[in-house]
JSON list of C-alpha atoms in Angstrom, two decimals:
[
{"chain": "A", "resi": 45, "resn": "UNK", "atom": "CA", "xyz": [-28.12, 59.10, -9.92]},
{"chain": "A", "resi": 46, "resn": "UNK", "atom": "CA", "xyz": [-28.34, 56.70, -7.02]},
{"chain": "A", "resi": 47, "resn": "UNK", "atom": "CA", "xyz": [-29.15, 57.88, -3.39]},
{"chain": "A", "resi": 48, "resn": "UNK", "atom": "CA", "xyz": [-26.52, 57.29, -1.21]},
{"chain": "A", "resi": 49, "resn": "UNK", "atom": "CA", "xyz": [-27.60, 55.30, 2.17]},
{"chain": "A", "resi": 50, "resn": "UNK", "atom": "CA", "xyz": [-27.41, 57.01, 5.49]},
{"chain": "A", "resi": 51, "resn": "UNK", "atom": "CA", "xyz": [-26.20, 53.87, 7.89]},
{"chain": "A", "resi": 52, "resn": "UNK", "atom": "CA", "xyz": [-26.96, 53.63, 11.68]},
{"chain": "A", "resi": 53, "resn": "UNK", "atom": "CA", "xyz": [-26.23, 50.69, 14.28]},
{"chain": "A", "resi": 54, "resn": "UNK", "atom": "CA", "xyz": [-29.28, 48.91, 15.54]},
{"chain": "A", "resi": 55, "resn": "UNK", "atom": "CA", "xyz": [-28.61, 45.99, 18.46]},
{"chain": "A", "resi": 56, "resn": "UNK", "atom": "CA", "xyz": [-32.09, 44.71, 19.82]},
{"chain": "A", "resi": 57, "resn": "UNK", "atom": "CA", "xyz": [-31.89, 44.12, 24.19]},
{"chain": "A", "resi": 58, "resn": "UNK", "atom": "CA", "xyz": [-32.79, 40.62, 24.65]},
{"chain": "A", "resi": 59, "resn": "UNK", "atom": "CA", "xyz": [-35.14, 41.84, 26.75]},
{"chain": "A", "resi": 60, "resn": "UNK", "atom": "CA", "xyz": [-37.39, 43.08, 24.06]},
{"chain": "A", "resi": 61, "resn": "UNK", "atom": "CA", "xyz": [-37.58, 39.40, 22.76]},
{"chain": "A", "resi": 62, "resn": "UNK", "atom": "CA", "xyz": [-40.84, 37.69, 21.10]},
{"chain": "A", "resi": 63, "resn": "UNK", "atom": "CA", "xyz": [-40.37, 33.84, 19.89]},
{"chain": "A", "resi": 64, "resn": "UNK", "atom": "CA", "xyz": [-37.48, 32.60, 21.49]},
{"chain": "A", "resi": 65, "resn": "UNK", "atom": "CA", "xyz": [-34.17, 33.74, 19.96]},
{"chain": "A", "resi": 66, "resn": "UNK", "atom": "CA", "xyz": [-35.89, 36.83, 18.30]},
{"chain": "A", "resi": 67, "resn": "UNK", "atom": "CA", "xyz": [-37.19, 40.15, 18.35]},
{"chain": "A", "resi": 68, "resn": "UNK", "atom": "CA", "xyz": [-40.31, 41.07, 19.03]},
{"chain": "A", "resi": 69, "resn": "UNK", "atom": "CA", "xyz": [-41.92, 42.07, 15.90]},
{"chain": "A", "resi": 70, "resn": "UNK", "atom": "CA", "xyz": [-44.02, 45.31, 17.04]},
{"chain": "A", "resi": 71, "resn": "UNK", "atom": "CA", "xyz": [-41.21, 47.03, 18.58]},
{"chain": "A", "resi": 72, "resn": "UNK", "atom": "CA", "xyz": [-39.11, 46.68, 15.32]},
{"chain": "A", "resi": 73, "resn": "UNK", "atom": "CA", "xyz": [-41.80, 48.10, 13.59]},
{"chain": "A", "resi": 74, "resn": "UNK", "atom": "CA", "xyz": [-42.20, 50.79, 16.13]},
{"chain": "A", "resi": 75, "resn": "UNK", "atom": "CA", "xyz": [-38.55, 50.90, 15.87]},
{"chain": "A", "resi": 76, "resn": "UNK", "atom": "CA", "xyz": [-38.83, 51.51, 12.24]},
{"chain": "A", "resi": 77, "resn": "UNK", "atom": "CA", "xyz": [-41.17, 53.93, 12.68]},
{"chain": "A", "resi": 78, "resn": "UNK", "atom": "CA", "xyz": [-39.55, 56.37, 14.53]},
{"chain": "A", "resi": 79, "resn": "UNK", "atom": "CA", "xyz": [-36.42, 56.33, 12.65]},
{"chain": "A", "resi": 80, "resn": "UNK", "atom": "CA", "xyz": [-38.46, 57.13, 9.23]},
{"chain": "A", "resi": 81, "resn": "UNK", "atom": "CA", "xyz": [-40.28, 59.94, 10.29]},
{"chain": "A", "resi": 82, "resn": "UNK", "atom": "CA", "xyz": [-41.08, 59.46, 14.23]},
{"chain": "A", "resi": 83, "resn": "UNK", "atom": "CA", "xyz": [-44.37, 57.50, 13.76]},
{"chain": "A", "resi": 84, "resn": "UNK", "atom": "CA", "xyz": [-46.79, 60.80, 13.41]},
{"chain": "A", "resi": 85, "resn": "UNK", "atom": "CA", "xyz": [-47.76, 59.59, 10.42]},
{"chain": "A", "resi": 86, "resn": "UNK", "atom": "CA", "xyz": [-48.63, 55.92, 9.36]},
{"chain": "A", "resi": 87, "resn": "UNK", "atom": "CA", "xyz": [-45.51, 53.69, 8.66]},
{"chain": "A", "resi": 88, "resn": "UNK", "atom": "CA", "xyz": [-46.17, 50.38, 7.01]},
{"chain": "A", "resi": 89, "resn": "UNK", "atom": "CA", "xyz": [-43.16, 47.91, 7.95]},
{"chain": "A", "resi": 90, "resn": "UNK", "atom": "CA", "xyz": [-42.95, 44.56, 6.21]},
{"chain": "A", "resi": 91, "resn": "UNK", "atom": "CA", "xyz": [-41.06, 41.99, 8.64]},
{"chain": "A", "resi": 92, "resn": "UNK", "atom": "CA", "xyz": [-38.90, 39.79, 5.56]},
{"chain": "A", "resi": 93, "resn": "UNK", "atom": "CA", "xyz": [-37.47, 37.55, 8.28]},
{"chain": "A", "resi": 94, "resn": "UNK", "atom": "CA", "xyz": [-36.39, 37.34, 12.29]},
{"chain": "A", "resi": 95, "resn": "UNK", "atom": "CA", "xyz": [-34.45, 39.60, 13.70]},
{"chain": "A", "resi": 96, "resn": "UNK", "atom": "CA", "xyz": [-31.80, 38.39, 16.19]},
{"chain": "A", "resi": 97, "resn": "UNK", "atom": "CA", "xyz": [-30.79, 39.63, 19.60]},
{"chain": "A", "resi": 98, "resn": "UNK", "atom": "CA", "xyz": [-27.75, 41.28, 20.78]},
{"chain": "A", "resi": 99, "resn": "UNK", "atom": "CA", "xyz": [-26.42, 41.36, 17.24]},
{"chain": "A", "resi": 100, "resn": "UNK", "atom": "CA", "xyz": [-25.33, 44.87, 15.32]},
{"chain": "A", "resi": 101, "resn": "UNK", "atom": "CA", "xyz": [-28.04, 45.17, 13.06]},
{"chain": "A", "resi": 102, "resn": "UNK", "atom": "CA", "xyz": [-27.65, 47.63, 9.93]},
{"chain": "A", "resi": 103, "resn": "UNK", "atom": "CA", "xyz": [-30.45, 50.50, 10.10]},
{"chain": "A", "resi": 104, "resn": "UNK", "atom": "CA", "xyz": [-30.00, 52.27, 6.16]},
{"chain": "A", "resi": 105, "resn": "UNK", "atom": "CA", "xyz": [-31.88, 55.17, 5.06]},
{"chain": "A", "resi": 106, "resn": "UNK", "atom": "CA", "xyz": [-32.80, 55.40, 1.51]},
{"chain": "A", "resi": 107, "resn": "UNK", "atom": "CA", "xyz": [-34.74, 58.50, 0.09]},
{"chain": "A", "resi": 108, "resn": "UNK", "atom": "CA", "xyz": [-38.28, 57.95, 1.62]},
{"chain": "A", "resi": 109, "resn": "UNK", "atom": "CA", "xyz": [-37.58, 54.14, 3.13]},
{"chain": "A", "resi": 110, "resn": "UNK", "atom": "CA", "xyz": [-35.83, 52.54, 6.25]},
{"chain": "A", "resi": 111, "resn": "UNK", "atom": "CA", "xyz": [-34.27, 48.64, 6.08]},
{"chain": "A", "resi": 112, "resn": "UNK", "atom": "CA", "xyz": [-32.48, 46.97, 8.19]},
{"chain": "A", "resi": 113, "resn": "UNK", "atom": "CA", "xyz": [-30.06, 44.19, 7.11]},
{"chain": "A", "resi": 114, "resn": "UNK", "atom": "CA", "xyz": [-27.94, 41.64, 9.10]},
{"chain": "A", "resi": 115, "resn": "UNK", "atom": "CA", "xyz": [-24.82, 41.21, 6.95]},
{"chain": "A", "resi": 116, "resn": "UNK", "atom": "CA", "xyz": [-26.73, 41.35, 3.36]},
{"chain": "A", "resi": 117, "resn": "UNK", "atom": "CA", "xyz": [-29.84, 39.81, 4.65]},
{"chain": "A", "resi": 118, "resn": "UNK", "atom": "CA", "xyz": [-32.83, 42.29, 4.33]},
{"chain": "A", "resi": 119, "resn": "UNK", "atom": "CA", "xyz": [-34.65, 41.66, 7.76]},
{"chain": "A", "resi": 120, "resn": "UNK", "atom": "CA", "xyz": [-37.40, 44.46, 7.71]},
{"chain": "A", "resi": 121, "resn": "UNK", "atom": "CA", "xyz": [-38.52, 47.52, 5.29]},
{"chain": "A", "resi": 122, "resn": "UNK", "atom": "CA", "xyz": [-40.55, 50.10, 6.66]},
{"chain": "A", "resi": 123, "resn": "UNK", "atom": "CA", "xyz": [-42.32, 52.75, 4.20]},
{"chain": "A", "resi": 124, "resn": "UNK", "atom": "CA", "xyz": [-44.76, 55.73, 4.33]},
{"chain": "A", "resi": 125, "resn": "UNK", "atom": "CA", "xyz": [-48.72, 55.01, 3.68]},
{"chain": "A", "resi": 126, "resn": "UNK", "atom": "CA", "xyz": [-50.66, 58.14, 2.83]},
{"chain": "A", "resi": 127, "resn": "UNK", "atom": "CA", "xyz": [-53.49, 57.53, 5.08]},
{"chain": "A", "resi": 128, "resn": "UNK", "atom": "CA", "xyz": [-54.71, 57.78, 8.62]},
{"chain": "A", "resi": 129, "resn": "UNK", "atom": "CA", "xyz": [-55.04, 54.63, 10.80]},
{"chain": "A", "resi": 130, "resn": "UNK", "atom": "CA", "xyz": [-58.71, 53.52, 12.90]},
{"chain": "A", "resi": 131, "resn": "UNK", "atom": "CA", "xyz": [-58.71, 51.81, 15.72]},
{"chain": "A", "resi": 132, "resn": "UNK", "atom": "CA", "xyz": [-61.31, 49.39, 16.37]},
{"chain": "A", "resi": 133, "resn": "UNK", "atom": "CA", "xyz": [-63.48, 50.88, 18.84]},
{"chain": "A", "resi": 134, "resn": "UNK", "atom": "CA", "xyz": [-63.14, 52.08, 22.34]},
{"chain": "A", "resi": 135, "resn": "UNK", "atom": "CA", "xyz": [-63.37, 49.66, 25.30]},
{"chain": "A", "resi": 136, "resn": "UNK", "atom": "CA", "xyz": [-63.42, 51.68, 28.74]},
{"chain": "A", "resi": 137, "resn": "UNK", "atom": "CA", "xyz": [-60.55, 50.78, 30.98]},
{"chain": "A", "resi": 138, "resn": "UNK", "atom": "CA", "xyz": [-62.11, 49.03, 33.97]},
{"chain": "A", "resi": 139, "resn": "UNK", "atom": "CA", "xyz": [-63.62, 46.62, 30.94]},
{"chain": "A", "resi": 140, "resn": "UNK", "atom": "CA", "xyz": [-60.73, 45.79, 29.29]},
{"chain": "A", "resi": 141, "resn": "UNK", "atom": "CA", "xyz": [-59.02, 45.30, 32.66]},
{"chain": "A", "resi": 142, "resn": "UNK", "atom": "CA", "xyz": [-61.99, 42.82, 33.60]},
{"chain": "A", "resi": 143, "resn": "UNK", "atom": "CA", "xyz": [-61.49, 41.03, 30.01]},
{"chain": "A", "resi": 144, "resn": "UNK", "atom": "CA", "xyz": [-58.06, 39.86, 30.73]},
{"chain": "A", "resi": 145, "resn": "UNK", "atom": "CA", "xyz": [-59.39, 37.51, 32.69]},
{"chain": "A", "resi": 146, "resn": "UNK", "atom": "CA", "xyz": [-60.55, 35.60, 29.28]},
{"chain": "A", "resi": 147, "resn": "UNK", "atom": "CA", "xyz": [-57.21, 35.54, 27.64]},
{"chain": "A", "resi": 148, "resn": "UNK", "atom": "CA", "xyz": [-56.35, 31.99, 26.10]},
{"chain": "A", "resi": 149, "resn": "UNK", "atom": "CA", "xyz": [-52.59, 32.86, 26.58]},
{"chain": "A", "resi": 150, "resn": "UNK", "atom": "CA", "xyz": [-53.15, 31.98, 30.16]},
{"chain": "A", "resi": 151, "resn": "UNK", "atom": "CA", "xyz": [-54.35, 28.47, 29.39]},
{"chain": "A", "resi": 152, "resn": "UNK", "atom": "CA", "xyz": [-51.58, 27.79, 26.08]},
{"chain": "A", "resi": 153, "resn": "UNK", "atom": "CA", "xyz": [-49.25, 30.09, 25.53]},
{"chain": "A", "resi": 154, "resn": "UNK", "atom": "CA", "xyz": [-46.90, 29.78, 22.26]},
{"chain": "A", "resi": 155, "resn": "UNK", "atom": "CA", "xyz": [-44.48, 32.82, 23.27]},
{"chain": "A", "resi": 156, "resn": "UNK", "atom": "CA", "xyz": [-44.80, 32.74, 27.23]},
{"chain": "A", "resi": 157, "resn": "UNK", "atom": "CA", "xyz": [-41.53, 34.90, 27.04]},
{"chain": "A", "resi": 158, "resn": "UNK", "atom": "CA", "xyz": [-42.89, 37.38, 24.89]},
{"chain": "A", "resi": 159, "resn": "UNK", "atom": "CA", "xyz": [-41.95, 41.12, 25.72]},
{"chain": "A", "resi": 160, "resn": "UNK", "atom": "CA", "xyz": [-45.53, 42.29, 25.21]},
{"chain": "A", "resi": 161, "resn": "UNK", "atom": "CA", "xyz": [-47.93, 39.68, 26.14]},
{"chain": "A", "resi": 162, "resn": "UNK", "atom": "CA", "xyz": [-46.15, 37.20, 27.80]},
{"chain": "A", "resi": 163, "resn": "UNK", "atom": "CA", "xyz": [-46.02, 35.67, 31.11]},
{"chain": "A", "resi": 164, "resn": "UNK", "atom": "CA", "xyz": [-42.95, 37.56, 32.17]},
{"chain": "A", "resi": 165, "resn": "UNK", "atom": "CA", "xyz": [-42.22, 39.67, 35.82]},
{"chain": "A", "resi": 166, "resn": "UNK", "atom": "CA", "xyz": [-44.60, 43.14, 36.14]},
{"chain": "A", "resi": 167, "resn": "UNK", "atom": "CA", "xyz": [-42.08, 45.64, 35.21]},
{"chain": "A", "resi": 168, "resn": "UNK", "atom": "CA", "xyz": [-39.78, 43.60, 32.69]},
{"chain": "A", "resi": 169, "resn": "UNK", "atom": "CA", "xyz": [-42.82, 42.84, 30.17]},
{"chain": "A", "resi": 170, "resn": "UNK", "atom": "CA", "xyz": [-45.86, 44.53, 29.33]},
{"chain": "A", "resi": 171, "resn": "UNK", "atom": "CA", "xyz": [-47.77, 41.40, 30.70]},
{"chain": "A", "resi": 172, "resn": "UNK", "atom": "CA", "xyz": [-50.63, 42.47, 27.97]},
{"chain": "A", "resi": 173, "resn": "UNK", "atom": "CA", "xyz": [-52.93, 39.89, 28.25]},
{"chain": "A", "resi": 174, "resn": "UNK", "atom": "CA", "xyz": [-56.20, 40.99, 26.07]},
{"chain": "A", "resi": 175, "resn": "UNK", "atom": "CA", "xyz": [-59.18, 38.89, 26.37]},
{"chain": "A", "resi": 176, "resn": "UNK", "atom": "CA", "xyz": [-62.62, 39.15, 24.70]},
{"chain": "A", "resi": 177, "resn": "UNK", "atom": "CA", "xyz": [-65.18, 41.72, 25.13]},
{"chain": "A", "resi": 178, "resn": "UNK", "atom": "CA", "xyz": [-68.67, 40.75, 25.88]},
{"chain": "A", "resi": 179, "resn": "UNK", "atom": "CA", "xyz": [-71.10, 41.36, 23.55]},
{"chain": "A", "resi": 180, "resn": "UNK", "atom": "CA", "xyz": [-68.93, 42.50, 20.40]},
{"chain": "A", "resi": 181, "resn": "UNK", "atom": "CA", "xyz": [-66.01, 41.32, 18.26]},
{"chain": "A", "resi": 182, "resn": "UNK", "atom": "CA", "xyz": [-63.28, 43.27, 20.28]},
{"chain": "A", "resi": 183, "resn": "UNK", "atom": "CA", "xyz": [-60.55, 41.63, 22.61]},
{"chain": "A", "resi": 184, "resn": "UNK", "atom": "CA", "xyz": [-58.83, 44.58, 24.89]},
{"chain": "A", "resi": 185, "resn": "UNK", "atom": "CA", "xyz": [-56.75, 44.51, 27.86]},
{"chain": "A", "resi": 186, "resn": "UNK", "atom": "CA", "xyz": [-55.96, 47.08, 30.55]},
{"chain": "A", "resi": 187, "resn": "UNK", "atom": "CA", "xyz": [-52.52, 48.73, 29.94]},
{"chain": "A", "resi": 188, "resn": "UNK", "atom": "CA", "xyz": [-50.97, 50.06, 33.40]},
{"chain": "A", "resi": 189, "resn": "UNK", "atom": "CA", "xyz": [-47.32, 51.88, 31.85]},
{"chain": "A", "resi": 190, "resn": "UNK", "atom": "CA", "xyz": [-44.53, 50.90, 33.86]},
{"chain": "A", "resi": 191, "resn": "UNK", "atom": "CA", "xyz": [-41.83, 53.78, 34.33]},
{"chain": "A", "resi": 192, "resn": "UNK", "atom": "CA", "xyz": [-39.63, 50.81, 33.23]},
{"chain": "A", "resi": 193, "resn": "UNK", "atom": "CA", "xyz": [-39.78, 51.45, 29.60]},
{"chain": "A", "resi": 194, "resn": "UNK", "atom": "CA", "xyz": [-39.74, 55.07, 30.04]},
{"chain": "A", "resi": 195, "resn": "UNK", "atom": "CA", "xyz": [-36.75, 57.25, 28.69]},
{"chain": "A", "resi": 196, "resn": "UNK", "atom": "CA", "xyz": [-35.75, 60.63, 28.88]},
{"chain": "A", "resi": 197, "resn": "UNK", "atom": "CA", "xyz": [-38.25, 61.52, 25.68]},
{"chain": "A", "resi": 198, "resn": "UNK", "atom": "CA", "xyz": [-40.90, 59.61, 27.16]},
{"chain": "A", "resi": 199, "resn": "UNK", "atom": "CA", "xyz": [-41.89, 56.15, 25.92]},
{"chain": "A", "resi": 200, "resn": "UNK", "atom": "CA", "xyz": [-40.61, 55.31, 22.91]},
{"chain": "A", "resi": 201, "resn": "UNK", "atom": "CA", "xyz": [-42.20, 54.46, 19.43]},
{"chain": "A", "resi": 202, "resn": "UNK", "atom": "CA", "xyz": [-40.40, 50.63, 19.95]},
{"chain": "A", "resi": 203, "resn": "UNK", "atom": "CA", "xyz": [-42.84, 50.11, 22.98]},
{"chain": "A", "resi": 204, "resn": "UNK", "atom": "CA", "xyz": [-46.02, 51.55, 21.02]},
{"chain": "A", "resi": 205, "resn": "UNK", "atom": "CA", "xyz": [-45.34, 49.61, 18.51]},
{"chain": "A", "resi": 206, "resn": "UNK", "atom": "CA", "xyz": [-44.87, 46.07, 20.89]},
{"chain": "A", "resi": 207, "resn": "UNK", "atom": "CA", "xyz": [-48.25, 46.85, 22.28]},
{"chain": "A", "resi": 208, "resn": "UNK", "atom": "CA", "xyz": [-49.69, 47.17, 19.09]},
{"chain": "A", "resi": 209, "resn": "UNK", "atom": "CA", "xyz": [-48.49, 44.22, 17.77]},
{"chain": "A", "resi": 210, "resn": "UNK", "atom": "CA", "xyz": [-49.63, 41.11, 19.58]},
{"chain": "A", "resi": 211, "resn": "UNK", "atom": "CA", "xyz": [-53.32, 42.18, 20.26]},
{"chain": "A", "resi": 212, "resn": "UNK", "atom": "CA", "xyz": [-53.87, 41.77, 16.89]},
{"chain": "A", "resi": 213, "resn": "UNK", "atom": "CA", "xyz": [-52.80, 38.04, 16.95]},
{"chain": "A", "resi": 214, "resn": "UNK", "atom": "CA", "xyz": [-54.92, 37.26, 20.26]},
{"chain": "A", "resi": 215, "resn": "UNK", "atom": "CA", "xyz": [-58.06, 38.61, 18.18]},
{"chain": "A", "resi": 216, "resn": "UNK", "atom": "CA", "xyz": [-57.56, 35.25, 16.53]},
{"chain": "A", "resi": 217, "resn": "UNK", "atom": "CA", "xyz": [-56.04, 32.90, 18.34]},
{"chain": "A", "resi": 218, "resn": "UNK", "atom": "CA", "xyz": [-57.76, 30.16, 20.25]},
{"chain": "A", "resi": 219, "resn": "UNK", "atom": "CA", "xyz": [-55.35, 28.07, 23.06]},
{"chain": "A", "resi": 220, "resn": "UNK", "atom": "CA", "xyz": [-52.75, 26.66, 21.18]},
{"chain": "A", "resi": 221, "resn": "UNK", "atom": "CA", "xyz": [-52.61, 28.58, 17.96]},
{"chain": "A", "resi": 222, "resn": "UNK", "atom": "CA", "xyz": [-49.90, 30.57, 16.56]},
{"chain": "A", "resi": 223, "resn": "UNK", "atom": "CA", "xyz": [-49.32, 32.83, 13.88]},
{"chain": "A", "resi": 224, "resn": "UNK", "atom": "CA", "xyz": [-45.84, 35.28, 13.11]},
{"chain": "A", "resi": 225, "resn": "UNK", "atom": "CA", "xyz": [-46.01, 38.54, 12.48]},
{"chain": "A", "resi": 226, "resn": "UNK", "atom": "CA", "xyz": [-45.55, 39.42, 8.76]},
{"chain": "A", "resi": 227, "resn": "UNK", "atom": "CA", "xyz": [-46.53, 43.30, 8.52]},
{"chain": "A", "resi": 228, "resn": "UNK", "atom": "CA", "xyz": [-47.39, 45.71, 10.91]},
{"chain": "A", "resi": 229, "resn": "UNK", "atom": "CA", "xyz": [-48.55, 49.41, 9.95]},
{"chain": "A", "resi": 230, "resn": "UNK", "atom": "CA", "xyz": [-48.64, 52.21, 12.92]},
{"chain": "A", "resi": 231, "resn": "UNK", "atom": "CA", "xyz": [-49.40, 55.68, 13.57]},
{"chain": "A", "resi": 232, "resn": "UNK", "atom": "CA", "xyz": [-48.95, 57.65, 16.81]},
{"chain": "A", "resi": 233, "resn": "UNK", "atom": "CA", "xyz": [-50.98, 60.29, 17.60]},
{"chain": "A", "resi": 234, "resn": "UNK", "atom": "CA", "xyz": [-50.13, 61.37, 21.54]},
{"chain": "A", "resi": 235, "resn": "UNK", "atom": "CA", "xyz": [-47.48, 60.66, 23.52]},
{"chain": "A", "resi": 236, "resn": "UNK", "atom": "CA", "xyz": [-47.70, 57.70, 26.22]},
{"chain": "A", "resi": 237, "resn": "UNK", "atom": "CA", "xyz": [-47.27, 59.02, 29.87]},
{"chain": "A", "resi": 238, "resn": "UNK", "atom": "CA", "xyz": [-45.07, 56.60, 32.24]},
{"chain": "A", "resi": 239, "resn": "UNK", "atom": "CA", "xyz": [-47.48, 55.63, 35.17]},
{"chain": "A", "resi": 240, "resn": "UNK", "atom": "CA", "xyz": [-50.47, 56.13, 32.66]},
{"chain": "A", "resi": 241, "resn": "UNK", "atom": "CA", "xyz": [-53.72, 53.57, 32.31]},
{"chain": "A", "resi": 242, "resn": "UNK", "atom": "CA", "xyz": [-54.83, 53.09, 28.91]},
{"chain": "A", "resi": 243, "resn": "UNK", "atom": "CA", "xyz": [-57.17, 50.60, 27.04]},
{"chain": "A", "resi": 244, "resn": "UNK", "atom": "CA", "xyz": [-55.59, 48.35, 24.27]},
{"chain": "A", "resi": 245, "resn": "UNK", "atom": "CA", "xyz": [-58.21, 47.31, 22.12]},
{"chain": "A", "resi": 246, "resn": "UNK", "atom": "CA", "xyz": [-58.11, 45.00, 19.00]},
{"chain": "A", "resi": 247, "resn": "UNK", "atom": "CA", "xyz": [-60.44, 43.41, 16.36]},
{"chain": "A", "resi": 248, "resn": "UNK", "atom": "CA", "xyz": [-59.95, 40.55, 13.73]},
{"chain": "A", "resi": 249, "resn": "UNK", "atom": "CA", "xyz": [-60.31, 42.03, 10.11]},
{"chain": "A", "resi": 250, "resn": "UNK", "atom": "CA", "xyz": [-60.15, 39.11, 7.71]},
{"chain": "A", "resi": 251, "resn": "UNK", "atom": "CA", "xyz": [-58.73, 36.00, 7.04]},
{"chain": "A", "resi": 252, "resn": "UNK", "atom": "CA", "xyz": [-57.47, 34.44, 3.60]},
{"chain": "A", "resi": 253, "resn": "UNK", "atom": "CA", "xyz": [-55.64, 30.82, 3.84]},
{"chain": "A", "resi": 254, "resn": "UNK", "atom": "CA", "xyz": [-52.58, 31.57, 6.65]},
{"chain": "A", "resi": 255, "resn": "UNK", "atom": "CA", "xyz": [-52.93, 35.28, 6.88]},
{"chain": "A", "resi": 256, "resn": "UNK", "atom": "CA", "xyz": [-54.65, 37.06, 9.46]},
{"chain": "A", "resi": 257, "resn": "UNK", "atom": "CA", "xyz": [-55.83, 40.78, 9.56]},
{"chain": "A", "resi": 258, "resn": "UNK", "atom": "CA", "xyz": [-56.56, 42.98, 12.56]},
{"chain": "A", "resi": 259, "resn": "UNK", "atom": "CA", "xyz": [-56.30, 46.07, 13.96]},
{"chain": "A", "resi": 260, "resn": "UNK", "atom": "CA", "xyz": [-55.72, 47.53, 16.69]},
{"chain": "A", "resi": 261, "resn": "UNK", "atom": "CA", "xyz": [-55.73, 51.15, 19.00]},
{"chain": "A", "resi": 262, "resn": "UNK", "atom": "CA", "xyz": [-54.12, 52.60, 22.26]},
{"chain": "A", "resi": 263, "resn": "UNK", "atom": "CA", "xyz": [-57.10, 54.92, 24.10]},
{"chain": "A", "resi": 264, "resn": "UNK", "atom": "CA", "xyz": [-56.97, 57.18, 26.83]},
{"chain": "A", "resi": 265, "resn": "UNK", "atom": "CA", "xyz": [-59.10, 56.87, 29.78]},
{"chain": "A", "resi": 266, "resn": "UNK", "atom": "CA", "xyz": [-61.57, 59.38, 28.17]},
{"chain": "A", "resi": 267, "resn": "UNK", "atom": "CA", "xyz": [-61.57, 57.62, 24.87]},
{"chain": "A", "resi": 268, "resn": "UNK", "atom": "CA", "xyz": [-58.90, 59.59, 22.64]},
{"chain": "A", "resi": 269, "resn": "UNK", "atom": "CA", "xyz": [-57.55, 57.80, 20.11]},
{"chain": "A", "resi": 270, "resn": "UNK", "atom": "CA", "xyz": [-53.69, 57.39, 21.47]},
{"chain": "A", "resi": 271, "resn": "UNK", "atom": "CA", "xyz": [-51.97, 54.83, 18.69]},
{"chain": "A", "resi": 272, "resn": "UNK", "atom": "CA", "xyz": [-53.06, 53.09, 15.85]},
{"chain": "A", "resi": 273, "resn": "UNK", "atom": "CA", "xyz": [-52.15, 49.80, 14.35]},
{"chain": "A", "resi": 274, "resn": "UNK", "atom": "CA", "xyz": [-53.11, 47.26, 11.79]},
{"chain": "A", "resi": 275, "resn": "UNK", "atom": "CA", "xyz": [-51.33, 43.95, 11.52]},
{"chain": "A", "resi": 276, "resn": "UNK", "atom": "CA", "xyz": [-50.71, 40.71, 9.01]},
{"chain": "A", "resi": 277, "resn": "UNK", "atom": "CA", "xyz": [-49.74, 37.54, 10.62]},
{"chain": "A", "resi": 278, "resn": "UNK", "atom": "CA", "xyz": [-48.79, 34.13, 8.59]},
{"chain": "A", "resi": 279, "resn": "UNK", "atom": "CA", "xyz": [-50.06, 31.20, 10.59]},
{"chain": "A", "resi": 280, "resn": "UNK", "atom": "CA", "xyz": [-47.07, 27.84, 10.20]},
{"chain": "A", "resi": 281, "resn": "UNK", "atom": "CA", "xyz": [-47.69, 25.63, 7.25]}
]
């Protein structure tokens, strides 16, 4: 017997853009998450190719899976992963504020319009800009939440998601390099207060050839583990 899809309507803002033209990859997957099962638990999402702006989107729901398509073009799949996400290791939040001043983004910066980290007006991006931490293997950055990407449930999974995405990229990149997202697992664990300061914190895992590993966390002042993340990127041949 086949299971019979359940179909939404998905049309990214262009605001939420990453590369030019596109989405940005972390708030697809946080996207992805919350339609499979709200993100309390960890949702792997596998990013099969760019997804465009301002475009209906198809959003199907198969048994214990989420994809979305564009026409018949499988752009993402997001499933469930039976385990619990780490984050990398709390950075206090007057530290990570004081190690954005290191980030290589604001020497080269391949995705200067990027929703997340990008060089965009406070209030219309996240203007993450995560730098390294003395003394350790970390890169964090100060996260001040604007009310601007507050709704009426709070702030949404997508935005998580956005934040936990491109951290994991600067834990690698020098000025000049680039990588694309290709998988991005999350798990939320409290919700994200409008207004709030939090510490984003990330650390490189591995590399083999063009992929890149990290992870990466969302803390509370007091060090509570808020959001966790852990990310594949594909540097260009």
């Amino acid at each position: 017997m086949t299971t019979a899809a359940l179909q939404t309507v998905l049309t990214v803002p262009e605001r939420f853009r990453g590369p030019e033209g596109v989405a940005n990859g972390g708030w697809i997957a946080g996207t992805m998450a919350e339609a499979l099962n709200g993100g309390r638990s960890a949702v792997e999402v596998t990013l099969h190719a760019p997804s465009p702006l301002e475009t209906e989107l198809r959003l199907e729901h198969v048994a214990n899976s989420v994809s979305l398509l564009h026409g018949d073009t499988l752009l993402v799949e997001a499933i469930p992963v039976a385990e619990d996400l780490e984050g990398p290791g709390f950075v206090p939040f007057t530290d990570a504020a004081r190690a954005e001043a290191g980030f290589v983004g604001l020497q080269a910066h391949p995705f200067a319009e990027c929703f997340a980290c990008g060089l965009r007006e406070p209030g219309d991006g996240l203007r993450i800009f995560p730098g390294p931490v003395e003394g350790t293997d970390l890169v964090a950055a100060g996260w001040r939440v604007p009310f601007t990407v507050s709704g009426e449930d709070g702030v949404p999974a997508s935005i998580i998601g956005a934040v936990l995405d491109c951290i994991t990229g600067w834990a690698h990149f020098g000025p000049g390099e680039t990588a694309l997202l290709g998988r991005l697992a999350v798990q939320l664990h409290r919700p994200v207060r409008a207004g709030g300061q939090y510490s984003v914190v990330a650390r490189p895992t591995g590399r083999d050839g063009r992929k890149m590993y990290g992870q990466s966390a969302i803390y509370e002042l007091d060090g509570t583990l808020v959001a966790a993340g852990r990310a594949t990127w594909i540097a260009p041949r």
